[in-house]
CSV table of C-alpha atoms in Angstrom, one decimal:
chain,number,residue,atom,x,y,z
A,178,MET,CA,22.5,28.7,-13.9
A,179,SER,CA,22.7,25.8,-16.3
A,180,LYS,CA,19.5,23.8,-16.5
A,181,TYR,CA,21.7,20.7,-16.2
A,182,SER,CA,23.7,21.8,-13.1
A,183,ILE,CA,23.6,20.1,-9.8
A,184,ALA,CA,22.1,23.3,-8.3
A,185,GLU,CA,19.3,23.1,-10.7
A,186,LEU,CA,18.7,19.4,-10.0
A,187,ILE,CA,18.5,20.1,-6.3
A,188,GLN,CA,16.1,23.0,-6.8
A,189,SER,CA,13.8,21.1,-9.2
A,190,THR,CA,13.6,17.9,-7.2
A,191,ALA,CA,13.9,19.2,-3.6
A,192,GLN,CA,11.5,18.1,-0.9
A,193,GLU,CA,8.7,20.6,-0.5
A,194,ASP,CA,6.4,21.0,2.5
A,195,LYS,CA,2.9,21.3,1.2
A,196,GLU,CA,1.3,21.4,4.7
A,197,GLN,CA,-1.3,18.9,3.7
A,198,GLY,CA,-1.3,17.0,7.0
A,199,PHE,CA,-0.2,13.6,8.2
A,200,PHE,CA,-0.1,12.2,4.6
A,201,GLU,CA,1.2,14.3,1.7
A,202,LEU,CA,1.8,13.5,-1.9
A,203,GLU,CA,5.4,14.6,-2.2
A,204,THR,CA,5.2,13.4,-5.9
A,205,PRO,CA,2.5,11.4,-7.7
A,206,HIS,CA,4.6,8.3,-6.9
A,207,MET,CA,5.9,9.1,-3.4
A,208,LEU,CA,4.0,9.5,-0.1
A,209,GLU,CA,5.4,11.7,2.6
A,210,VAL,CA,4.3,10.8,6.2
A,211,ASN,CA,4.7,13.6,8.7
A,212,LEU,CA,5.2,11.2,11.5
A,213,ASN,CA,4.6,12.0,15.2
A,214,GLY,CA,3.6,8.6,16.7
A,215,GLN,CA,2.9,5.5,14.6
A,216,VAL,CA,1.9,4.5,11.0
A,217,TRP,CA,1.4,1.2,9.3
A,218,ALA,CA,3.1,0.7,6.0
A,219,LYS,CA,3.8,-2.0,3.4
A,220,ALA,CA,7.0,-3.8,4.4
A,221,GLY,CA,9.9,-2.7,2.2
A,222,SER,CA,8.2,0.6,1.1
A,223,MET,CA,10.5,2.9,3.0
A,224,VAL,CA,12.7,4.8,0.6
A,225,ALA,CA,14.0,7.5,3.0
A,226,TYR,CA,13.4,9.3,6.3
A,227,ASN,CA,14.7,11.9,8.6
A,228,GLY,CA,14.2,12.2,12.3
A,229,ASN,CA,14.0,9.5,14.9
A,230,ILE,CA,12.0,6.6,13.4
A,231,LYS,CA,12.1,2.9,14.3
A,232,PHE,CA,10.6,0.1,12.1
A,233,GLU,CA,9.1,-3.2,13.2
A,234,ARG,CA,7.5,-5.9,11.1
A,235,GLU,CA,3.9,-6.9,12.1
A,236,GLY,CA,4.0,-9.9,14.4
A,237,PHE,CA,2.1,-13.1,13.6
A,238,PHE,CA,-0.1,-12.8,16.7
A,239,GLU,CA,-0.6,-9.0,16.5
A,240,GLN,CA,-4.0,-9.2,15.0
A,241,GLY,CA,-5.1,-12.4,16.7
A,242,PHE,CA,-4.9,-16.1,15.9
A,243,GLY,CA,-7.2,-15.9,12.9
A,244,SER,CA,-5.2,-13.3,11.2
A,245,MET,CA,-2.0,-15.2,12.0
A,246,PHE,CA,-3.4,-18.3,10.3
A,247,LYS,CA,-4.4,-16.4,7.2
A,248,LYS,CA,-1.0,-14.8,6.9
A,249,ALA,CA,0.8,-18.1,7.4
A,250,ILE,CA,-1.1,-20.0,4.7
A,251,SER,CA,-1.0,-17.0,2.3
A,252,GLY,CA,2.8,-16.6,2.6
A,253,GLU,CA,2.2,-12.9,3.5
A,254,GLY,CA,3.3,-12.9,7.1
A,255,THR,CA,5.6,-9.9,6.7
A,256,THR,CA,3.4,-7.7,4.5
A,257,LEU,CA,3.0,-4.9,7.0
A,258,MET,CA,5.4,-3.0,9.2
A,259,LYS,CA,5.0,-0.3,11.9
A,260,ALA,CA,7.0,2.9,11.9
A,261,ASN,CA,7.2,4.6,15.2
A,262,GLY,CA,8.8,8.0,16.1
A,263,GLN,CA,9.0,11.5,14.9
A,264,GLY,CA,10.2,12.8,11.5
A,265,LYS,CA,9.4,12.7,7.8
A,266,LEU,CA,9.0,9.2,6.3
A,267,TYR,CA,8.9,8.7,2.5
A,268,LEU,CA,7.2,5.6,1.1
A,269,ALA,CA,6.9,4.3,-2.4
A,270,ASP,CA,6.2,1.0,-4.2
A,271,GLU,CA,7.8,0.2,-7.6
A,272,GLY,CA,7.1,3.6,-8.9
A,273,LYS,CA,3.3,3.1,-8.7
A,274,ARG,CA,1.0,6.1,-8.4
A,275,VAL,CA,-0.2,6.9,-4.8
A,276,ILE,CA,-3.8,7.7,-3.9
A,277,ILE,CA,-4.7,9.1,-0.5
A,278,LEU,CA,-8.2,8.3,0.9
A,279,GLU,CA,-9.7,9.7,4.1
A,280,LEU,CA,-12.2,7.3,5.6
A,281,GLN,CA,-14.9,8.7,7.7
A,282,ASN,CA,-16.4,5.8,9.6
A,283,GLU,CA,-16.2,3.9,6.3
A,284,SER,CA,-14.6,0.7,5.0
A,285,ILE,CA,-12.6,-0.3,1.9
A,286,SER,CA,-11.1,-3.5,0.7
A,287,VAL,CA,-7.7,-3.2,-0.9
A,288,ASN,CA,-5.8,-5.8,-2.9
A,289,GLY,CA,-3.0,-6.9,-0.5
A,290,ASN,CA,-0.3,-5.9,-3.0
A,291,ASP,CA,-1.7,-2.3,-3.4
A,292,LEU,CA,-2.0,-1.1,0.2
A,293,LEU,CA,0.8,1.3,0.9
A,294,ALA,CA,0.1,2.8,4.4
A,295,PHE,CA,-2.7,3.7,6.8
A,296,THR,CA,-3.0,5.5,10.2
A,297,PRO,CA,-3.3,3.6,13.5
A,298,SER,CA,-7.0,4.6,13.8
A,299,ILE,CA,-7.8,2.3,10.9
A,300,ARG,CA,-8.7,-1.2,11.8
A,301,HIS,CA,-7.3,-3.8,9.3
A,302,GLU,CA,-8.0,-7.4,8.7
A,303,ILE,CA,-6.7,-9.8,6.1
A,304,LYS,CA,-9.3,-11.5,3.9
A,305,LEU,CA,-8.0,-14.6,2.2
A,306,MET,CA,-9.9,-15.7,-0.9
A,307,ARG,CA,-8.4,-19.1,-0.9
A,308,LYS,CA,-11.1,-20.7,-3.0
A,309,VAL,CA,-9.5,-19.2,-6.2
A,310,THR,CA,-6.2,-21.0,-5.5
A,311,GLY,CA,-5.4,-23.1,-8.6
A,312,MET,CA,-7.2,-20.6,-10.7
A,313,LEU,CA,-4.8,-17.8,-9.9
A,314,ALA,CA,-1.2,-18.3,-8.8
A,315,GLY,CA,-1.1,-18.2,-5.0
A,316,GLY,CA,-4.8,-17.3,-4.6
A,317,LEU,CA,-5.8,-13.8,-3.7
A,318,PHE,CA,-5.9,-11.9,-0.5
A,319,ASN,CA,-7.1,-8.4,0.4
A,320,ILE,CA,-6.9,-6.2,3.4
A,321,ARG,CA,-10.1,-4.7,4.8
A,322,CYS,CA,-9.5,-1.2,6.2
A,323,GLU,CA,-12.3,0.2,8.4
A,324,GLY,CA,-12.9,3.2,10.6
A,325,SER,CA,-11.9,6.9,10.4
A,326,GLY,CA,-8.4,7.9,9.2
A,327,LEU,CA,-6.1,7.9,6.2
A,328,VAL,CA,-5.3,5.1,3.8
A,329,ALA,CA,-2.8,5.3,1.0
A,330,ILE,CA,-3.1,2.8,-1.9
A,331,THR,CA,-1.1,2.4,-5.1
A,332,THR,CA,-1.9,1.8,-8.7
A,333,HIS,CA,0.0,1.2,-11.9
A,334,HIS,CA,-0.7,4.2,-14.1
A,335,GLU,CA,-4.0,6.1,-13.8
A,336,ALA,CA,-6.8,4.4,-11.9
A,337,LEU,CA,-10.4,4.2,-13.0
A,338,THR,CA,-13.3,4.1,-10.5
A,339,LEU,CA,-16.4,2.2,-11.6
A,340,ARG,CA,-19.7,2.6,-9.8
A,341,VAL,CA,-21.7,-0.5,-8.9
A,342,THR,CA,-25.4,0.0,-8.7
A,343,PRO,CA,-28.3,-2.5,-8.1
A,344,GLY,CA,-29.0,-4.4,-11.3
A,345,ASN,CA,-25.8,-3.1,-12.9
A,346,PRO,CA,-22.9,-5.4,-11.8
A,347,VAL,CA,-19.3,-4.7,-12.6
A,348,ILE,CA,-17.0,-7.5,-13.7
A,349,THR,CA,-13.3,-7.1,-13.5
A,350,ASP,CA,-10.0,-8.9,-14.1
A,351,PRO,CA,-8.7,-9.9,-10.6
A,352,ASN,CA,-5.1,-9.0,-11.6
A,353,ALA,CA,-6.2,-5.4,-12.5
A,354,THR,CA,-8.5,-4.9,-9.5
A,355,VAL,CA,-7.1,-2.6,-6.9
A,356,ALA,CA,-9.8,-1.9,-4.3
A,357,TRP,CA,-13.6,-1.8,-3.7
A,358,SER,CA,-16.0,-0.4,-1.2
A,359,GLY,CA,-16.2,-2.4,2.0
A,360,ASN,CA,-19.9,-3.3,1.6
A,361,LEU,CA,-19.3,-5.3,-1.6
A,362,GLU,CA,-18.5,-9.0,-1.6
A,363,PRO,CA,-17.0,-10.0,-4.9
A,364,GLN,CA,-17.9,-13.4,-6.4
A,365,PHE,CA,-15.6,-15.3,-8.8
A,366,GLN,CA,-16.8,-16.6,-12.1
A,367,THR,CA,-15.2,-18.4,-15.0
A,368,ASP,CA,-15.8,-17.1,-18.5
A,369,VAL,CA,-16.3,-20.5,-20.2
A,370,SER,CA,-16.6,-19.1,-23.7
A,371,PHE,CA,-13.4,-17.0,-23.4
A,372,LYS,CA,-11.7,-20.1,-22.0
A,373,THR,CA,-12.7,-22.1,-25.0
A,374,PHE,CA,-11.6,-19.3,-27.3
A,375,ILE,CA,-8.1,-19.1,-25.8
A,376,GLY,CA,-7.7,-22.8,-25.5
A,377,ARG,CA,-7.1,-25.0,-22.5
A,378,GLY,CA,-3.4,-24.5,-22.5
A,379,SER,CA,-3.8,-20.9,-21.6
A,380,GLY,CA,-5.7,-21.5,-18.3
A,381,GLU,CA,-9.0,-20.4,-17.1
A,382,SER,CA,-10.4,-16.8,-17.5
A,383,ILE,CA,-11.3,-15.9,-13.9
A,384,GLN,CA,-13.3,-12.8,-13.3
A,385,MET,CA,-14.5,-10.9,-10.2
A,386,ARG,CA,-18.2,-9.9,-10.1
A,387,PHE,CA,-19.4,-7.0,-8.0
A,388,GLU,CA,-23.1,-6.6,-7.3
A,389,GLY,CA,-24.9,-4.1,-5.0
A,390,ASN,CA,-24.2,-0.5,-4.4
A,391,GLY,CA,-20.6,0.8,-4.2
A,392,PHE,CA,-17.5,1.2,-6.3
A,393,VAL,CA,-14.5,-0.7,-7.7
A,394,ILE,CA,-11.1,0.8,-8.5
A,395,VAL,CA,-9.2,-0.8,-11.4
A,396,GLN,CA,-5.9,-0.1,-13.1
A,397,PRO,CA,-4.7,-0.5,-16.7
A,398,TYR,CA,-2.2,-3.1,-15.7
A,399,GLU,CA,-2.4,-6.8,-14.7
A,400,GLU,CA,-0.3,-7.6,-11.7
A,401,VAL,CA,1.2,-11.1,-11.5
A,402,TYR,CA,1.3,-12.6,-8.0
A,403,MET,CA,3.9,-15.1,-6.9
A,404,GLN,CA,2.8,-18.6,-5.9
A,405,SER,CA,2.9,-18.9,-2.1
A,406,ASN,CA,5.0,-21.6,-0.4
A,407,SER,CA,2.1,-23.0,1.6
């Protein structure tokens, strides 16, 4: 059989049941959800499915009035969708790498652009960091995931996890910051000397500062966020 034949293509790229559970890494860049019930996913992340699955965007009032308000002012009212039914669901986001995390009565905060999917047992809440609006286009928001269950996040290229320990803070670029442990509360700071170096026309150098005991996940890529319409 020719290595360029259609039969070889089908064989080398065929879906494979790895029997890893509800979430499987079908490839490093694609998540397979063995759905029997419901899963939350990033709106627009579905690339294929089989079986009987229905999709519904998260309603404004679904997580309460406070969450509705945050979504409205952040322009992110349709970030999440629910998939209900039975079958195999395949999710991906711009070819980014997928990381599966199993929370065991734990919490993690994920950049709103980097959350791919999570199981219904996970409680989620939008955290809007509006005070940085004007410093970063559109401000920043993250989604706090808490409880026991599975969470899938995405990163551009290989991720790096940095430990945060008392007396040893970690400072990151907000556009390269993917997620952090739920007990950490990042503070924003401006690197005045770097701002002076690059000149006023280039904008401010905004950094996230993590102090305490936990971890931060970063990626070797700076995502650019669109300005919201609020």
